[in-house]
Tab-separated table of C-alpha atoms in Angstrom:
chain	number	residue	atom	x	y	z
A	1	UNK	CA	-23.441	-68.380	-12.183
A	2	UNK	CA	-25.500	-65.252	-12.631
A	3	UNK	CA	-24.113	-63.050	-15.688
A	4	UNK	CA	-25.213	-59.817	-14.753
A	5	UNK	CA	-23.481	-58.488	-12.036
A	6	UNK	CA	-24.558	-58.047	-8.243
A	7	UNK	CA	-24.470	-53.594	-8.878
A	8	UNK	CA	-26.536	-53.868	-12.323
A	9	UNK	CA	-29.362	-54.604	-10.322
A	10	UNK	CA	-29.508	-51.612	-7.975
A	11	UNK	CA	-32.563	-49.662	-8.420
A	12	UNK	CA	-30.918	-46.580	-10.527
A	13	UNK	CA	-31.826	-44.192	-7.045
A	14	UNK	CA	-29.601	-46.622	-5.002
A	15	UNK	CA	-26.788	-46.639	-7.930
A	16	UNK	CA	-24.888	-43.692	-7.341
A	17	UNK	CA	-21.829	-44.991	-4.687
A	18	UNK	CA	-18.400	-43.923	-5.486
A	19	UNK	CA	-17.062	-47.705	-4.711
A	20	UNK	CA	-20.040	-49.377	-6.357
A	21	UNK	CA	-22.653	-47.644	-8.698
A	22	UNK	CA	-23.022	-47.762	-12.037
A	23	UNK	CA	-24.353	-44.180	-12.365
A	24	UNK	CA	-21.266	-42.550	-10.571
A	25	UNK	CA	-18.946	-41.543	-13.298
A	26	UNK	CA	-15.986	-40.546	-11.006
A	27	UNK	CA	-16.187	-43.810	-9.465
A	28	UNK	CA	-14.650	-47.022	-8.932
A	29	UNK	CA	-17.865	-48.975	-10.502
A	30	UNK	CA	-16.839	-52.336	-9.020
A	31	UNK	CA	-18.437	-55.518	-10.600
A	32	UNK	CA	-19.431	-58.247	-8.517
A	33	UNK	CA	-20.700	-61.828	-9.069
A	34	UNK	CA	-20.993	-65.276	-7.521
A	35	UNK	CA	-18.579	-67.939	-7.966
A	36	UNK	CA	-19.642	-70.791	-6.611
A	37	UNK	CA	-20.430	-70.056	-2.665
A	38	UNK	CA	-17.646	-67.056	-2.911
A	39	UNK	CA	-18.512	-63.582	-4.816
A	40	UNK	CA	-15.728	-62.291	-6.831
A	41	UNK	CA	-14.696	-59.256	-8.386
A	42	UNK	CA	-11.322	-57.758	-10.131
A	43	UNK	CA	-10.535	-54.293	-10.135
A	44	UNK	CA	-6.809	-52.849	-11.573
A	45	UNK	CA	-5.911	-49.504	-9.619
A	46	UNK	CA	-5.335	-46.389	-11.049
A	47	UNK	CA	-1.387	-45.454	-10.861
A	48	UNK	CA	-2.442	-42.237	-8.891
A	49	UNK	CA	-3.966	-45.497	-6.207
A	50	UNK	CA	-0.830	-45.152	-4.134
A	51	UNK	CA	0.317	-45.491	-0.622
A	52	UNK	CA	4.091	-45.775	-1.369
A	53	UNK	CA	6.041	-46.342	-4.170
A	54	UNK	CA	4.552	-49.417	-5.914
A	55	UNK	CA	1.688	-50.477	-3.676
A	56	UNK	CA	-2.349	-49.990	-3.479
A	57	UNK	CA	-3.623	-47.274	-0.839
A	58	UNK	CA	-5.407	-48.941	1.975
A	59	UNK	CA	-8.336	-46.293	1.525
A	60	UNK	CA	-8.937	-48.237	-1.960
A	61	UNK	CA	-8.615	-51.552	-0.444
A	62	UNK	CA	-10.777	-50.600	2.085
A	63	UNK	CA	-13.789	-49.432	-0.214
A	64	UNK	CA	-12.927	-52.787	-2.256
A	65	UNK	CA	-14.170	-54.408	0.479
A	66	UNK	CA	-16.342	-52.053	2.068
A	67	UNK	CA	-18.668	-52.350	-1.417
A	68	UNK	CA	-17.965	-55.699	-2.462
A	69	UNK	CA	-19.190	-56.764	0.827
A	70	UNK	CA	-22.477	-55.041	0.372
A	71	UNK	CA	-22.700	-56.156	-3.126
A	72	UNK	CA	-22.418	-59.744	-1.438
A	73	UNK	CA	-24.697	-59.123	1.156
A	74	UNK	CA	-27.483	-57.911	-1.344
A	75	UNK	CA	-26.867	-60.686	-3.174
A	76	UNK	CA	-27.320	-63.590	-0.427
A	77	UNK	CA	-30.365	-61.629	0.734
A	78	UNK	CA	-31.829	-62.189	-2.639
A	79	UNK	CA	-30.509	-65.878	-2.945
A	80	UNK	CA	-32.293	-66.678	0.588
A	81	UNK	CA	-35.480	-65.616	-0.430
A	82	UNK	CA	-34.608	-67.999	-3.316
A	83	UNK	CA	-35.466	-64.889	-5.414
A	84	UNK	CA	-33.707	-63.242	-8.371
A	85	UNK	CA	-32.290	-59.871	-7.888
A	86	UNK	CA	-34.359	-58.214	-10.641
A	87	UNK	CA	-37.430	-58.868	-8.587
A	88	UNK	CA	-39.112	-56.707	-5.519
A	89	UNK	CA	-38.657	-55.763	-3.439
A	90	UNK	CA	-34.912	-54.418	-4.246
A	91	UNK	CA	-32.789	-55.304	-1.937
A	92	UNK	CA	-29.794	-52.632	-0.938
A	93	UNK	CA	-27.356	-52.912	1.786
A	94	UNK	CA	-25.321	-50.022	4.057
A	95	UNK	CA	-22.092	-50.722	5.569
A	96	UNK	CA	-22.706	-50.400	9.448
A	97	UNK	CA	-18.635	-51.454	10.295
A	98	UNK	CA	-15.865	-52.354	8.311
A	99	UNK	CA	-13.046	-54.084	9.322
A	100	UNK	CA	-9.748	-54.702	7.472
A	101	UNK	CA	-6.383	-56.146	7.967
A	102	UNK	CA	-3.591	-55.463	6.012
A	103	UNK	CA	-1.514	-58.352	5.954
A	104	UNK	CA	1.224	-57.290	4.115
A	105	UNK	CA	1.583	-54.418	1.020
A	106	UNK	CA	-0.575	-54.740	-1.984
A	107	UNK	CA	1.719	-54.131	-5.357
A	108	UNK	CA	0.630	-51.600	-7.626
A	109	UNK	CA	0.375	-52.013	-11.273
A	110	UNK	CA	-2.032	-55.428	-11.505
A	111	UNK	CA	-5.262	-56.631	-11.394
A	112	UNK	CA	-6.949	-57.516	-7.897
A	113	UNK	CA	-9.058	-60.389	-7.267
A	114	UNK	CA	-11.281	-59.647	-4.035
A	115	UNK	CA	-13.153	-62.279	-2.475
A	116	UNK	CA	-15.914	-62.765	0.018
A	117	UNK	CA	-18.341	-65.214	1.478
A	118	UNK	CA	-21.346	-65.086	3.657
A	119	UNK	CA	-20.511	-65.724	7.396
A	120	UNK	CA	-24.085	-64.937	8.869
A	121	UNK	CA	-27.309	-63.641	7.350
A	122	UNK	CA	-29.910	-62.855	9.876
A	123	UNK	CA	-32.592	-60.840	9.362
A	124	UNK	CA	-31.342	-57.408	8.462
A	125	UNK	CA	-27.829	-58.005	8.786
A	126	UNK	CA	-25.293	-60.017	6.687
A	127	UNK	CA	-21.588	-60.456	7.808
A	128	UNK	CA	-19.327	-61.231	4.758
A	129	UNK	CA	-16.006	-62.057	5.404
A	130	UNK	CA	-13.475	-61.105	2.518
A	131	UNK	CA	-9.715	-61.365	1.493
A	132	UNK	CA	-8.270	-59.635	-1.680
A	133	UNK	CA	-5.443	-61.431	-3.602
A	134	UNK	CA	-2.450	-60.193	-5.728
A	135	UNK	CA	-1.093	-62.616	-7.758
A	136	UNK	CA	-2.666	-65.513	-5.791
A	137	UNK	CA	-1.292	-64.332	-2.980
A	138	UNK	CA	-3.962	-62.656	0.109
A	139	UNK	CA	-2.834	-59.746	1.132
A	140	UNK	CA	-5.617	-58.097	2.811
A	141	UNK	CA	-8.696	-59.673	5.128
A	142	UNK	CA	-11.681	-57.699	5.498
A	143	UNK	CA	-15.257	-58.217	7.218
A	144	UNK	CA	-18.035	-55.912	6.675
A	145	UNK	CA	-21.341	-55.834	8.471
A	146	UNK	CA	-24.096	-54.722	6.632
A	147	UNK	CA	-27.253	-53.788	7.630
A	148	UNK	CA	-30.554	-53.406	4.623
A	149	UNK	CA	-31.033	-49.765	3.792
A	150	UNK	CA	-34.484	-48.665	6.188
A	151	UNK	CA	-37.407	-49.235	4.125
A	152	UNK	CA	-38.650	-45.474	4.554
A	153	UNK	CA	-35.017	-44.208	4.114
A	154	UNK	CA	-35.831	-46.301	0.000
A	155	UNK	CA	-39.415	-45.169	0.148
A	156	UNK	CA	-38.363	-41.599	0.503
A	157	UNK	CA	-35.670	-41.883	-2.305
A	158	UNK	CA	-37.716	-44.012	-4.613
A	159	UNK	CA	-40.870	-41.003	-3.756
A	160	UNK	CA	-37.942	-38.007	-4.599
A	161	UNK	CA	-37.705	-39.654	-8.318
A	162	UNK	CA	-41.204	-40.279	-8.921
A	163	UNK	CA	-42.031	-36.164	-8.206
B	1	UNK	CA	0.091	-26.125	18.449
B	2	UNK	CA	2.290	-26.700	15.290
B	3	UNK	CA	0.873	-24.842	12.422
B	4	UNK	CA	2.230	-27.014	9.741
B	5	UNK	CA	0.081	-30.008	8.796
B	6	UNK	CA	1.511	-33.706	10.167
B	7	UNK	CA	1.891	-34.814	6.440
B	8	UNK	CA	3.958	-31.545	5.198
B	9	UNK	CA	6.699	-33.015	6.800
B	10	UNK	CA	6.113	-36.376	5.132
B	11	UNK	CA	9.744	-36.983	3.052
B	12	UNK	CA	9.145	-36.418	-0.843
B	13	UNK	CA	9.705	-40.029	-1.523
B	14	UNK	CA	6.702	-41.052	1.283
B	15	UNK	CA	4.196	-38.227	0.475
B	16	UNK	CA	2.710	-39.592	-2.736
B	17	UNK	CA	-0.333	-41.490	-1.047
B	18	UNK	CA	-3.747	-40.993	-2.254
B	19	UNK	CA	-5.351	-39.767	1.138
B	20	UNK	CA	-2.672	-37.672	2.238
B	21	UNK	CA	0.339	-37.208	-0.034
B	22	UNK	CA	1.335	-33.501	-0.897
B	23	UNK	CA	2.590	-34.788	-3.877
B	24	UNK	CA	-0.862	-36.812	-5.038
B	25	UNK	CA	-2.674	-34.544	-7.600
B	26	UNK	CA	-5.016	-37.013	-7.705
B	27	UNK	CA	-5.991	-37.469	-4.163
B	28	UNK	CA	-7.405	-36.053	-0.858
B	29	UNK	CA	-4.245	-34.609	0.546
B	30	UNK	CA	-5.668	-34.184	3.582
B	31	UNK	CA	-4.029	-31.793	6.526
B	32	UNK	CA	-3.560	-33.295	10.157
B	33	UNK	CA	-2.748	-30.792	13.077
B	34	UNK	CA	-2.401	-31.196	16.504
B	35	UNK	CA	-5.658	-30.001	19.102
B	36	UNK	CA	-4.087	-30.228	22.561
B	37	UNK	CA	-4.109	-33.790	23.054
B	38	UNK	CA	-6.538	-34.728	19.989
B	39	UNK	CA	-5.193	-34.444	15.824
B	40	UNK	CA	-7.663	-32.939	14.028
B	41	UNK	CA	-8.415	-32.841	10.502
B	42	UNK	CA	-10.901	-30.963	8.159
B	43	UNK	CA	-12.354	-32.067	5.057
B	44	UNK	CA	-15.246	-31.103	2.490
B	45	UNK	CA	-16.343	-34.489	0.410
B	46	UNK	CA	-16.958	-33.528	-3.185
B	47	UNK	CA	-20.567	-34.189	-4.600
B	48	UNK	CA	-19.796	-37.792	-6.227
B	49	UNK	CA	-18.272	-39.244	-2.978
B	50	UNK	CA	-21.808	-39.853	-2.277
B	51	UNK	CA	-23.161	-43.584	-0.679
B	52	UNK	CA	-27.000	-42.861	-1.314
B	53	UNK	CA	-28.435	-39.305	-2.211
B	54	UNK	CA	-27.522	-37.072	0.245
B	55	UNK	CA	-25.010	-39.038	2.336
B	56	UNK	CA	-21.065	-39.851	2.030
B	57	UNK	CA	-19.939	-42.696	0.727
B	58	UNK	CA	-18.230	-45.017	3.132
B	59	UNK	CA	-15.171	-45.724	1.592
B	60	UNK	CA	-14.010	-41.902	2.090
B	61	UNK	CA	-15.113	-42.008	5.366
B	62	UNK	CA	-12.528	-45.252	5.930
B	63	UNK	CA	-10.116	-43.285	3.765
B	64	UNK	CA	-10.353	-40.562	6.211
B	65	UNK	CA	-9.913	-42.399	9.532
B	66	UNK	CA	-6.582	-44.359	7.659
B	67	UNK	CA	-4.814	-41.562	6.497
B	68	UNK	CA	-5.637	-39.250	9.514
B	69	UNK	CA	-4.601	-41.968	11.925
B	70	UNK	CA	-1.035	-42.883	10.192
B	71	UNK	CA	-0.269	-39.399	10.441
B	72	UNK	CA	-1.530	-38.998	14.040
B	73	UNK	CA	0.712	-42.245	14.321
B	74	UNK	CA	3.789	-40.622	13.015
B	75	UNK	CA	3.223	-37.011	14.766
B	76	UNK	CA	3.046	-39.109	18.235
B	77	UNK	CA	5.814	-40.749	17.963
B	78	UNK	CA	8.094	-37.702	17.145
B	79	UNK	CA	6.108	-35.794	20.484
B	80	UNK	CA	7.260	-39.214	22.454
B	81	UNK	CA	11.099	-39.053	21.553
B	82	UNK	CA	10.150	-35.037	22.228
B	83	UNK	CA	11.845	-34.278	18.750
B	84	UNK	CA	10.333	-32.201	15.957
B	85	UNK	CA	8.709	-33.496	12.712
B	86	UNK	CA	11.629	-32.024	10.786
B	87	UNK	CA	14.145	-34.027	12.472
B	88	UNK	CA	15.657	-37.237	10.986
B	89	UNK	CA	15.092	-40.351	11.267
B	90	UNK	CA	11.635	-39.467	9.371
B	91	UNK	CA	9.101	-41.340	10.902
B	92	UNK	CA	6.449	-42.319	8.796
B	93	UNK	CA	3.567	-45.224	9.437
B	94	UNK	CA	1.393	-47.802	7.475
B	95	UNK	CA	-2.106	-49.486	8.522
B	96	UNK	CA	-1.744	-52.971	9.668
B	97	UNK	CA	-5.371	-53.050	10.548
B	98	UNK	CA	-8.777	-50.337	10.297
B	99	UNK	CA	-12.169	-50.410	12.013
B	100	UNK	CA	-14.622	-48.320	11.228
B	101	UNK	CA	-18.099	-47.985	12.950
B	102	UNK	CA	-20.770	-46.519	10.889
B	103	UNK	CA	-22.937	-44.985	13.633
B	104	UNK	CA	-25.314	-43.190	11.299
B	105	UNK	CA	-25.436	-41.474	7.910
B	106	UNK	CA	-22.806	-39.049	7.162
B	107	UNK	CA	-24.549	-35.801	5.189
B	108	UNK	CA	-22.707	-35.204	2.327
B	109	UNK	CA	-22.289	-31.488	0.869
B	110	UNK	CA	-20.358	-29.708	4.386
B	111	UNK	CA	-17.197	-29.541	5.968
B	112	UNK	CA	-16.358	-33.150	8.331
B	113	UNK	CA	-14.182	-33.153	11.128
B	114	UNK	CA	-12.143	-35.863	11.914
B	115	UNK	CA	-10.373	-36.351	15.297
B	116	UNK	CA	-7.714	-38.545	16.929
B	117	UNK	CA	-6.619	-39.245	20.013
B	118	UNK	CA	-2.965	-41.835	20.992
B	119	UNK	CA	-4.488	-44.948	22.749
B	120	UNK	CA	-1.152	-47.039	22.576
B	121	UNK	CA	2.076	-46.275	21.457
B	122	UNK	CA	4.833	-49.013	21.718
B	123	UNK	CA	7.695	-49.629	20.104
B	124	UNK	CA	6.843	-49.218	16.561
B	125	UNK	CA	3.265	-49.451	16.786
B	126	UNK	CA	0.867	-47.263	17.553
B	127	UNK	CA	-3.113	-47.062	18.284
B	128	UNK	CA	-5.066	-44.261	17.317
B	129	UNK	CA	-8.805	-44.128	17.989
B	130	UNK	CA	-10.513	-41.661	16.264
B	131	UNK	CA	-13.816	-40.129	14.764
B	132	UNK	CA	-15.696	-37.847	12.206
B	133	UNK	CA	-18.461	-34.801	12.836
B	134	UNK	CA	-20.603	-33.641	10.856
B	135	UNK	CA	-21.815	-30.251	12.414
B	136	UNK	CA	-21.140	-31.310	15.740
B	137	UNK	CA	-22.521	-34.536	15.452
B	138	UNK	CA	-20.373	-37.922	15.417
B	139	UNK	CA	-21.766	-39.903	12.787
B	140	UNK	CA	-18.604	-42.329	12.533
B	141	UNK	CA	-15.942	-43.962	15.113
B	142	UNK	CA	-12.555	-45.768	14.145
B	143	UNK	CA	-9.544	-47.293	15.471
B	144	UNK	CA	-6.038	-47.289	13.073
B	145	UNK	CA	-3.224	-49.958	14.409
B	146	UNK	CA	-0.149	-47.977	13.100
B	147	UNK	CA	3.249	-49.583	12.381
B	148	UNK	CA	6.049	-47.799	11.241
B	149	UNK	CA	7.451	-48.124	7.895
B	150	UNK	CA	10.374	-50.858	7.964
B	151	UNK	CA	14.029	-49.034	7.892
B	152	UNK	CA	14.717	-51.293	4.787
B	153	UNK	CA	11.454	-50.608	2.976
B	154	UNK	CA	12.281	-47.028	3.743
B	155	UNK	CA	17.042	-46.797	3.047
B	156	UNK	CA	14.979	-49.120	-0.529
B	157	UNK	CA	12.863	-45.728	-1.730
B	158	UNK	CA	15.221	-43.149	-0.723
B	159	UNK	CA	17.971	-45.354	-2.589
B	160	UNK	CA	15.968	-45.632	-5.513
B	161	UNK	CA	15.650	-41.335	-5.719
B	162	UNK	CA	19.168	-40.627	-5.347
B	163	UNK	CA	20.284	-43.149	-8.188
């Protein structure tokens, strides 16, 4: 089980998500990590994280596992190169759909567990199928499809911080 | 076309969500109106709801397509029963399940545009497919499964403010 988690690798240029970097000091800075074949991370709401009285806002749910899912997919694209994510080249997934079910309301006021797994990695693309718990209990499935950042789109980045 | 935004009619107890409650200091509060036979909503990303330089994080963008398509929901079914938005019994709608299609980058830094349009509406669900512009351009495409807000879960919160 790798310490460090999945985000603290991101090449500082690619670390600047709301949901997910660690440079973004208005954001949620999610931490991921492996758990066995699953990835897990826990994240507590903000009170202000509301949809109605006493449960989570499906918009946060959402980006839970709109960025967990590309912290995942990063992840198993590093672990099928049988490589270790501080080595290049850095690997740094986009979302290109997002799908989420809400299976019943998610109760405010706790700590979240959310969950994912890989269901295909092929090539430039990595489905990860998640759930998020409350208590044990699953109250949200997602899936996100994620699709490596274009190599120019990081060259060009990478070449704005070097001027 | 009805000049006051969908969620301004939102009862007190039901309008403190973080995408579109008046009542969320916090959040995006965003503002839904009717277009004919398309909602549309307008909304200016601040500079941290950023993905990668330049672009908009995704998890607004699913944000955007939730909370614009619940309020679509509840709008639509008011226009079916041909009753106003200020007319009891308030009507007022959850996400059982969100897609959201990433079709390309969404720039970051201008005004977005996101439309809906009523693909089903029975009973108490309804679908709303929608998308976001960015000058013109759709960068992202979604589809919100609406269900109303059970009576009980409802009489439970508006109990809970008179007491």
């Amino acid at each position: 089980m790798i310490k460090k988690p999945f985000q603290d690798y991101y090449p500082d240029v690619l670390a600047h998500c709301y949901g997910c970097g660690k440079l973004n000091e208005y954001g949620h800075q999610i931490k991921s990590y492996w758990d066995g074949e699953e990835s897990v991370c826990h994240f507590v709401p903000g009170p202000y994280h509301i949809a109605i009285p006493g449960y989570v806002y499906g918009g946060l749910l959402a980006s839970l596992i709109d960025c967990h899912g590309t912290g995942t997919a990063a992840a198993a694209a590093y672990r099928d190169e049988d490589r270790l994510m501080d080595t290049d080249p850095a690997f740094r997934f986009l979302t290109a759909s997002l799908h989420v079910d809400y299976l019943k309301p998610t109760p405010l006021g706790m700590e979240l567990e959310i969950r994912g797994k890989v269901k295909e990695l092929k090539g430039r693309k990595v489905i990860i199928e998640e759930w998020i718990l409350a208590k044990g209990v699953i109250t949200v499935r997602g899936e996100v499809v994620a699709v490596q950042v274009p190599d120019e789109m990081v060259a060009e980045l990478l070449k704005g911080v070097k001027e």
